[in-house]
Amino acid sequence: MAFQRDRIFWTISAQIALVNFYLGGFGPAQPLLREDQGTSLTVAGLHGTAMGVASIIAGALNSRVVHRFGRSRAAWLGLGLFAAGIVMFVYCPPVQLTLLATLLGGIGTSFVINNMVTGISHHYKEDAAIALPQSNSIGSAGYVIGTLFVGTLAGTSISWRYGLLLAAPLSLILYIFGREKGAEEHVPDLDGPQRGKLSLQFWLAWIGFVACISSEFATTFWAAALLRERVGSTAAISTVCIVALGTGMGIGRWFGGPALKRFKLDHQLQILIGTQFIGFAIFWLSHNLVISLFS
């Protein structure tokens, strides 16, 4: 049977698009946040650290939450925490509170992402190799829209924070119309959450995954500031320019699977990591706006 994008696919993809809308606006807006709060680069960077700590907390708790409530409810719970974090971030401007809001929203974001991966994989089984990257590609569209929206507001008299706030009511609307109202009640397994040791191959893959995600988050959080420093653009223009990152991720996720299908999985990974390294290196060394955007 051919792969079909059903209601579950679009609901999960919409969840991912919403959290990516926030990430797309929040990361590149770091120079704007720093200007508002009058903080140093180090203090502003703590927001990225808070998001990283949040993902660790969510990863540690996810299996227990899923065991108790099921994947679907765990994802909706994450979306609720995400929305609460956004509201707190917008209406509580002191840096101590924005850090706490980022931590709360980051935990919710990671819950959504974690359960998106397992939910799509469980639902589509052998078609997950196509469904998962395409769902992520839709998430990248949310990232691009968030970047454009916040960057556009930054050039007006309207606070850029209200661009991020848009994701909160949209999360509520998605919950009202997107959740499965007649879904079968989740019954926790009597044996408890899954347990067991992880293989050496897993940990080697984990190291590579951490390296890739680290470069992605570093680019997401600091590319706008780097562009501003290297080419002298305004904070708003630099923020909007980061749309190139989300566009590249979206194209790669939607077309990457079919394009690399003829290669073995190991070779696919080598090609992708090599491409990421080259792009990151060019961007890091570039002092030209066009070259930076292309890389």
Short mmCIF file of C-alpha atoms in Angstrom, two decimals:
data_model
loop_
_atom_site.label_atom_id
_atom_site.label_comp_id
_atom_site.label_asym_id
_atom_site.label_seq_id
_atom_site.Cartn_x
_atom_site.Cartn_y
_atom_site.Cartn_z
CA MET A 1 0.00 0.00 0.00
CA ALA A 2 1.34 3.43 -1.00
CA PHE A 3 2.27 5.93 1.68
CA GLN A 4 -0.63 8.24 2.53
CA ARG A 5 -0.64 11.36 4.66
CA ASP A 6 -3.60 10.81 6.95
CA ARG A 7 -5.11 12.82 9.81
CA ILE A 8 -2.51 11.58 12.29
CA PHE A 9 0.28 12.68 9.96
CA TRP A 10 -1.10 16.20 9.59
CA THR A 11 -1.87 16.60 13.30
CA ILE A 12 1.63 15.56 14.35
CA SER A 13 3.15 17.68 11.58
CA ALA A 14 1.15 20.69 12.77
CA GLN A 15 2.48 20.18 16.31
CA ILE A 16 6.02 20.11 14.97
CA ALA A 17 5.37 23.17 12.79
CA LEU A 18 4.20 25.13 15.84
CA VAL A 19 7.25 24.37 17.99
CA ASN A 20 9.47 25.09 15.00
CA PHE A 21 7.67 28.40 14.48
CA TYR A 22 8.86 29.31 17.96
CA LEU A 23 12.40 28.01 17.38
CA GLY A 24 12.57 29.81 14.05
CA GLY A 25 11.72 33.12 15.66
CA PHE A 26 13.41 32.66 19.03
CA GLY A 27 16.89 31.55 17.97
CA PRO A 28 17.65 34.28 15.44
CA ALA A 29 16.05 36.86 17.76
CA GLN A 30 18.85 36.49 20.30
CA PRO A 31 20.43 39.83 19.25
CA LEU A 32 17.01 41.48 19.69
CA LEU A 33 16.56 39.89 23.12
CA ARG A 34 20.04 41.01 24.13
CA GLU A 35 19.23 44.59 23.10
CA ASP A 36 15.96 44.55 25.06
CA GLN A 37 17.53 43.20 28.24
CA GLY A 38 20.90 44.94 27.96
CA THR A 39 22.80 41.74 28.69
CA SER A 40 26.14 40.32 27.54
CA LEU A 41 26.55 37.62 24.90
CA THR A 42 27.22 35.13 27.70
CA VAL A 43 23.99 35.91 29.56
CA ALA A 44 21.95 35.96 26.34
CA GLY A 45 23.47 32.59 25.45
CA LEU A 46 22.07 31.11 28.65
CA HIS A 47 18.71 30.95 26.90
CA GLY A 48 20.20 28.39 24.52
CA THR A 49 21.69 26.56 27.50
CA ALA A 50 18.26 26.53 29.17
CA MET A 51 16.77 24.96 26.07
CA GLY A 52 19.50 22.31 26.02
CA VAL A 53 18.93 21.51 29.70
CA ALA A 54 15.20 21.33 28.97
CA SER A 55 15.75 18.68 26.30
CA ILE A 56 17.78 16.59 28.77
CA ILE A 57 15.02 16.85 31.38
CA ALA A 58 12.35 15.95 28.83
CA GLY A 59 14.41 13.01 27.59
CA ALA A 60 14.78 11.68 31.13
CA LEU A 61 11.05 12.00 31.86
CA ASN A 62 9.58 11.09 28.48
CA SER A 63 9.38 7.30 28.89
CA ARG A 64 7.63 7.66 32.26
CA VAL A 65 5.15 10.22 30.95
CA VAL A 66 4.40 8.09 27.88
CA HIS A 67 3.96 5.01 30.06
CA ARG A 68 1.43 6.87 32.21
CA PHE A 69 -0.49 8.83 29.59
CA GLY A 70 0.39 7.37 26.16
CA ARG A 71 2.24 9.01 23.25
CA SER A 72 -0.62 11.20 22.06
CA ARG A 73 -1.41 12.70 25.46
CA ALA A 74 2.29 13.15 26.21
CA ALA A 75 2.64 15.18 23.01
CA TRP A 76 -0.40 17.32 23.88
CA LEU A 77 0.96 17.82 27.39
CA GLY A 78 4.21 18.98 25.84
CA LEU A 79 2.36 21.41 23.58
CA GLY A 80 0.60 22.83 26.65
CA LEU A 81 3.90 23.39 28.48
CA PHE A 82 5.29 24.92 25.30
CA ALA A 83 2.40 27.41 25.07
CA ALA A 84 2.70 28.29 28.77
CA GLY A 85 6.41 28.95 28.33
CA ILE A 86 5.75 31.30 25.41
CA VAL A 87 3.18 33.33 27.35
CA MET A 88 5.58 33.64 30.28
CA PHE A 89 8.44 34.65 27.97
CA VAL A 90 6.41 37.43 26.36
CA TYR A 91 4.84 38.92 29.48
CA CYS A 92 7.69 38.42 31.98
CA PRO A 93 10.63 40.39 30.48
CA PRO A 94 13.30 40.15 33.27
CA VAL A 95 16.13 37.85 32.21
CA GLN A 96 15.66 35.52 35.18
CA LEU A 97 12.05 34.90 34.14
CA THR A 98 12.78 34.60 30.41
CA LEU A 99 15.35 31.92 31.27
CA LEU A 100 12.73 30.05 33.32
CA ALA A 101 10.18 30.48 30.53
CA THR A 102 12.68 29.14 28.00
CA LEU A 103 13.30 26.10 30.21
CA LEU A 104 9.56 25.42 30.55
CA GLY A 105 8.87 25.93 26.85
CA GLY A 106 11.91 23.84 25.95
CA ILE A 107 10.68 20.90 28.02
CA GLY A 108 7.35 21.08 26.21
CA THR A 109 9.05 21.39 22.83
CA SER A 110 11.18 18.30 23.48
CA PHE A 111 8.13 16.30 24.58
CA VAL A 112 6.44 17.15 21.28
CA ILE A 113 9.52 16.27 19.21
CA ASN A 114 10.27 13.02 21.08
CA ASN A 115 6.74 11.73 20.70
CA MET A 116 6.50 12.91 17.12
CA VAL A 117 9.38 10.61 16.15
CA THR A 118 8.01 7.56 17.97
CA GLY A 119 4.41 8.33 17.00
CA ILE A 120 5.15 8.58 13.27
CA SER A 121 7.41 5.51 13.39
CA HIS A 122 4.78 3.43 15.20
CA HIS A 123 1.92 4.58 12.97
CA TYR A 124 3.62 4.20 9.58
CA LYS A 125 6.01 1.31 10.35
CA GLU A 126 7.83 0.51 7.07
CA ASP A 127 6.75 3.86 5.55
CA ALA A 128 8.23 5.80 8.48
CA ALA A 129 11.42 6.43 6.47
CA ILE A 130 9.32 8.63 4.15
CA ALA A 131 6.75 9.96 6.62
CA LEU A 132 9.22 11.08 9.28
CA PRO A 133 11.42 13.38 7.16
CA GLN A 134 8.38 14.79 5.34
CA SER A 135 6.71 15.59 8.66
CA ASN A 136 9.96 17.27 9.72
CA SER A 137 9.94 19.19 6.44
CA ILE A 138 6.55 20.65 7.33
CA GLY A 139 8.08 21.56 10.67
CA SER A 140 10.81 23.41 8.78
CA ALA A 141 8.10 25.42 7.02
CA GLY A 142 6.96 26.52 10.47
CA TYR A 143 10.56 27.47 11.25
CA VAL A 144 10.79 29.64 8.13
CA ILE A 145 7.46 31.36 8.85
CA GLY A 146 8.50 32.04 12.45
CA THR A 147 11.79 33.57 11.33
CA LEU A 148 10.11 35.78 8.74
CA PHE A 149 7.34 36.84 11.10
CA VAL A 150 9.60 37.81 13.99
CA GLY A 151 12.14 39.43 11.68
CA THR A 152 9.40 41.50 10.03
CA LEU A 153 7.99 42.66 13.37
CA ALA A 154 11.49 43.64 14.50
CA GLY A 155 11.50 46.32 11.83
CA THR A 156 8.20 47.83 13.03
CA SER A 157 6.91 49.51 16.18
CA ILE A 158 5.30 46.21 17.27
CA SER A 159 7.33 44.14 19.72
CA TRP A 160 8.95 41.10 18.11
CA ARG A 161 7.89 39.08 21.17
CA TYR A 162 4.28 39.16 19.97
CA GLY A 163 5.38 37.21 16.93
CA LEU A 164 6.37 34.34 19.21
CA LEU A 165 3.12 34.70 21.16
CA LEU A 166 1.11 33.72 18.08
CA ALA A 167 2.10 30.08 18.61
CA ALA A 168 0.21 29.93 21.94
CA PRO A 169 -3.37 30.44 20.65
CA LEU A 170 -2.58 28.34 17.59
CA SER A 171 -1.57 25.50 19.93
CA LEU A 172 -4.95 25.77 21.69
CA ILE A 173 -6.81 25.75 18.37
CA LEU A 174 -4.86 22.69 17.21
CA TYR A 175 -5.67 20.88 20.46
CA ILE A 176 -9.40 21.64 20.14
CA PHE A 177 -9.71 20.51 16.53
CA GLY A 178 -6.78 18.12 16.13
CA ARG A 179 -6.95 15.68 19.03
CA GLU A 180 -8.63 12.31 18.59
CA LYS A 181 -11.80 12.61 20.65
CA GLY A 182 -12.79 8.96 20.31
CA ALA A 183 -9.33 7.51 20.82
CA GLU A 184 -8.96 4.31 22.79
CA GLU A 185 -8.11 4.89 26.45
CA HIS A 186 -4.44 4.31 27.20
CA VAL A 187 -3.77 1.59 29.77
CA PRO A 188 -0.27 1.69 31.31
CA ASP A 189 1.74 -1.51 30.88
CA LEU A 190 1.86 -3.45 34.15
CA ASP A 191 5.59 -4.07 33.63
CA GLY A 192 6.29 -0.34 33.75
CA PRO A 193 8.30 1.79 31.29
CA GLN A 194 10.69 0.05 28.92
CA ARG A 195 14.09 -0.74 30.37
CA GLY A 196 17.34 -2.25 29.16
CA LYS A 197 20.93 -1.52 28.20
CA LEU A 198 21.80 0.31 25.02
CA SER A 199 24.43 -1.05 22.65
CA LEU A 200 27.81 0.44 21.76
CA GLN A 201 26.47 1.15 18.26
CA PHE A 202 23.73 3.26 19.82
CA TRP A 203 26.18 5.37 21.79
CA LEU A 204 28.44 5.88 18.78
CA ALA A 205 25.43 7.03 16.77
CA TRP A 206 24.41 9.20 19.71
CA ILE A 207 27.77 11.00 19.68
CA GLY A 208 27.36 11.78 15.98
CA PHE A 209 23.79 12.92 16.55
CA VAL A 210 24.86 15.25 19.37
CA ALA A 211 27.55 16.76 17.14
CA CYS A 212 25.05 17.41 14.32
CA ILE A 213 22.41 18.87 16.63
CA SER A 214 25.05 21.03 18.34
CA SER A 215 26.06 22.63 15.06
CA GLU A 216 22.40 23.12 14.11
CA PHE A 217 21.57 24.85 17.40
CA ALA A 218 24.77 26.90 17.30
CA THR A 219 23.82 28.12 13.84
CA THR A 220 20.20 28.70 14.86
CA PHE A 221 21.08 30.75 17.92
CA TRP A 222 24.11 32.70 16.76
CA ALA A 223 23.95 32.96 12.96
CA ALA A 224 21.98 36.22 13.10
CA ALA A 225 24.51 37.76 15.51
CA LEU A 226 27.42 36.49 13.40
CA LEU A 227 25.93 37.95 10.22
CA ARG A 228 25.42 41.26 11.96
CA GLU A 229 29.04 41.33 13.14
CA ARG A 230 30.61 40.12 9.88
CA VAL A 231 28.62 42.05 7.26
CA GLY A 232 27.23 44.94 9.33
CA SER A 233 23.55 44.20 8.76
CA THR A 234 20.85 45.26 11.22
CA ALA A 235 19.49 42.81 13.79
CA ALA A 236 16.16 42.65 11.95
CA ILE A 237 17.73 41.95 8.54
CA SER A 238 20.04 39.31 10.01
CA THR A 239 17.07 37.63 11.67
CA VAL A 240 15.10 37.50 8.42
CA CYS A 241 18.15 36.21 6.53
CA ILE A 242 18.24 33.09 8.72
CA VAL A 243 15.20 31.95 6.75
CA ALA A 244 17.83 30.39 4.47
CA LEU A 245 18.63 27.85 7.19
CA GLY A 246 15.02 26.75 7.59
CA THR A 247 14.52 26.63 3.83
CA GLY A 248 17.55 24.39 3.42
CA MET A 249 16.34 22.07 6.17
CA GLY A 250 12.89 21.86 4.61
CA ILE A 251 14.22 21.02 1.14
CA GLY A 252 16.65 18.45 2.52
CA ARG A 253 14.01 16.73 4.64
CA TRP A 254 11.35 16.57 1.92
CA PHE A 255 13.55 15.50 -0.99
CA GLY A 256 16.54 13.97 0.81
CA GLY A 257 14.99 10.57 1.45
CA PRO A 258 13.93 9.83 -2.15
CA ALA A 259 17.11 11.38 -3.59
CA LEU A 260 19.47 9.27 -1.45
CA LYS A 261 17.36 6.12 -1.45
CA ARG A 262 19.74 4.24 -3.76
CA PHE A 263 22.63 4.66 -1.29
CA LYS A 264 23.16 2.48 1.75
CA LEU A 265 22.14 4.03 5.05
CA ASP A 266 25.76 4.47 6.18
CA HIS A 267 26.62 6.24 2.92
CA GLN A 268 23.57 8.48 3.26
CA LEU A 269 24.78 9.53 6.70
CA GLN A 270 28.29 10.22 5.42
CA ILE A 271 26.95 12.38 2.58
CA LEU A 272 24.70 14.37 4.90
CA ILE A 273 27.32 14.93 7.62
CA GLY A 274 29.87 15.94 4.97
CA THR A 275 27.43 18.41 3.43
CA GLN A 276 26.63 19.86 6.84
CA PHE A 277 30.32 20.25 7.69
CA ILE A 278 31.13 22.02 4.42
CA GLY A 279 28.18 24.40 4.77
CA PHE A 280 29.00 25.22 8.39
CA ALA A 281 32.70 25.81 7.61
CA ILE A 282 31.94 28.17 4.73
CA PHE A 283 29.43 30.10 6.83
CA TRP A 284 31.87 30.40 9.74
CA LEU A 285 34.66 31.78 7.54
CA SER A 286 32.53 33.99 5.28
CA HIS A 287 32.45 37.79 5.42
CA ASN A 288 30.06 38.11 2.47
CA LEU A 289 26.27 38.17 2.94
CA VAL A 290 25.46 36.24 -0.26
CA ILE A 291 28.02 33.50 0.47
CA SER A 292 26.81 33.26 4.07
CA LEU A 293 23.22 32.80 2.93
CA PHE A 294 24.20 30.18 0.35
CA SER A 295 26.24 28.18 2.86
#
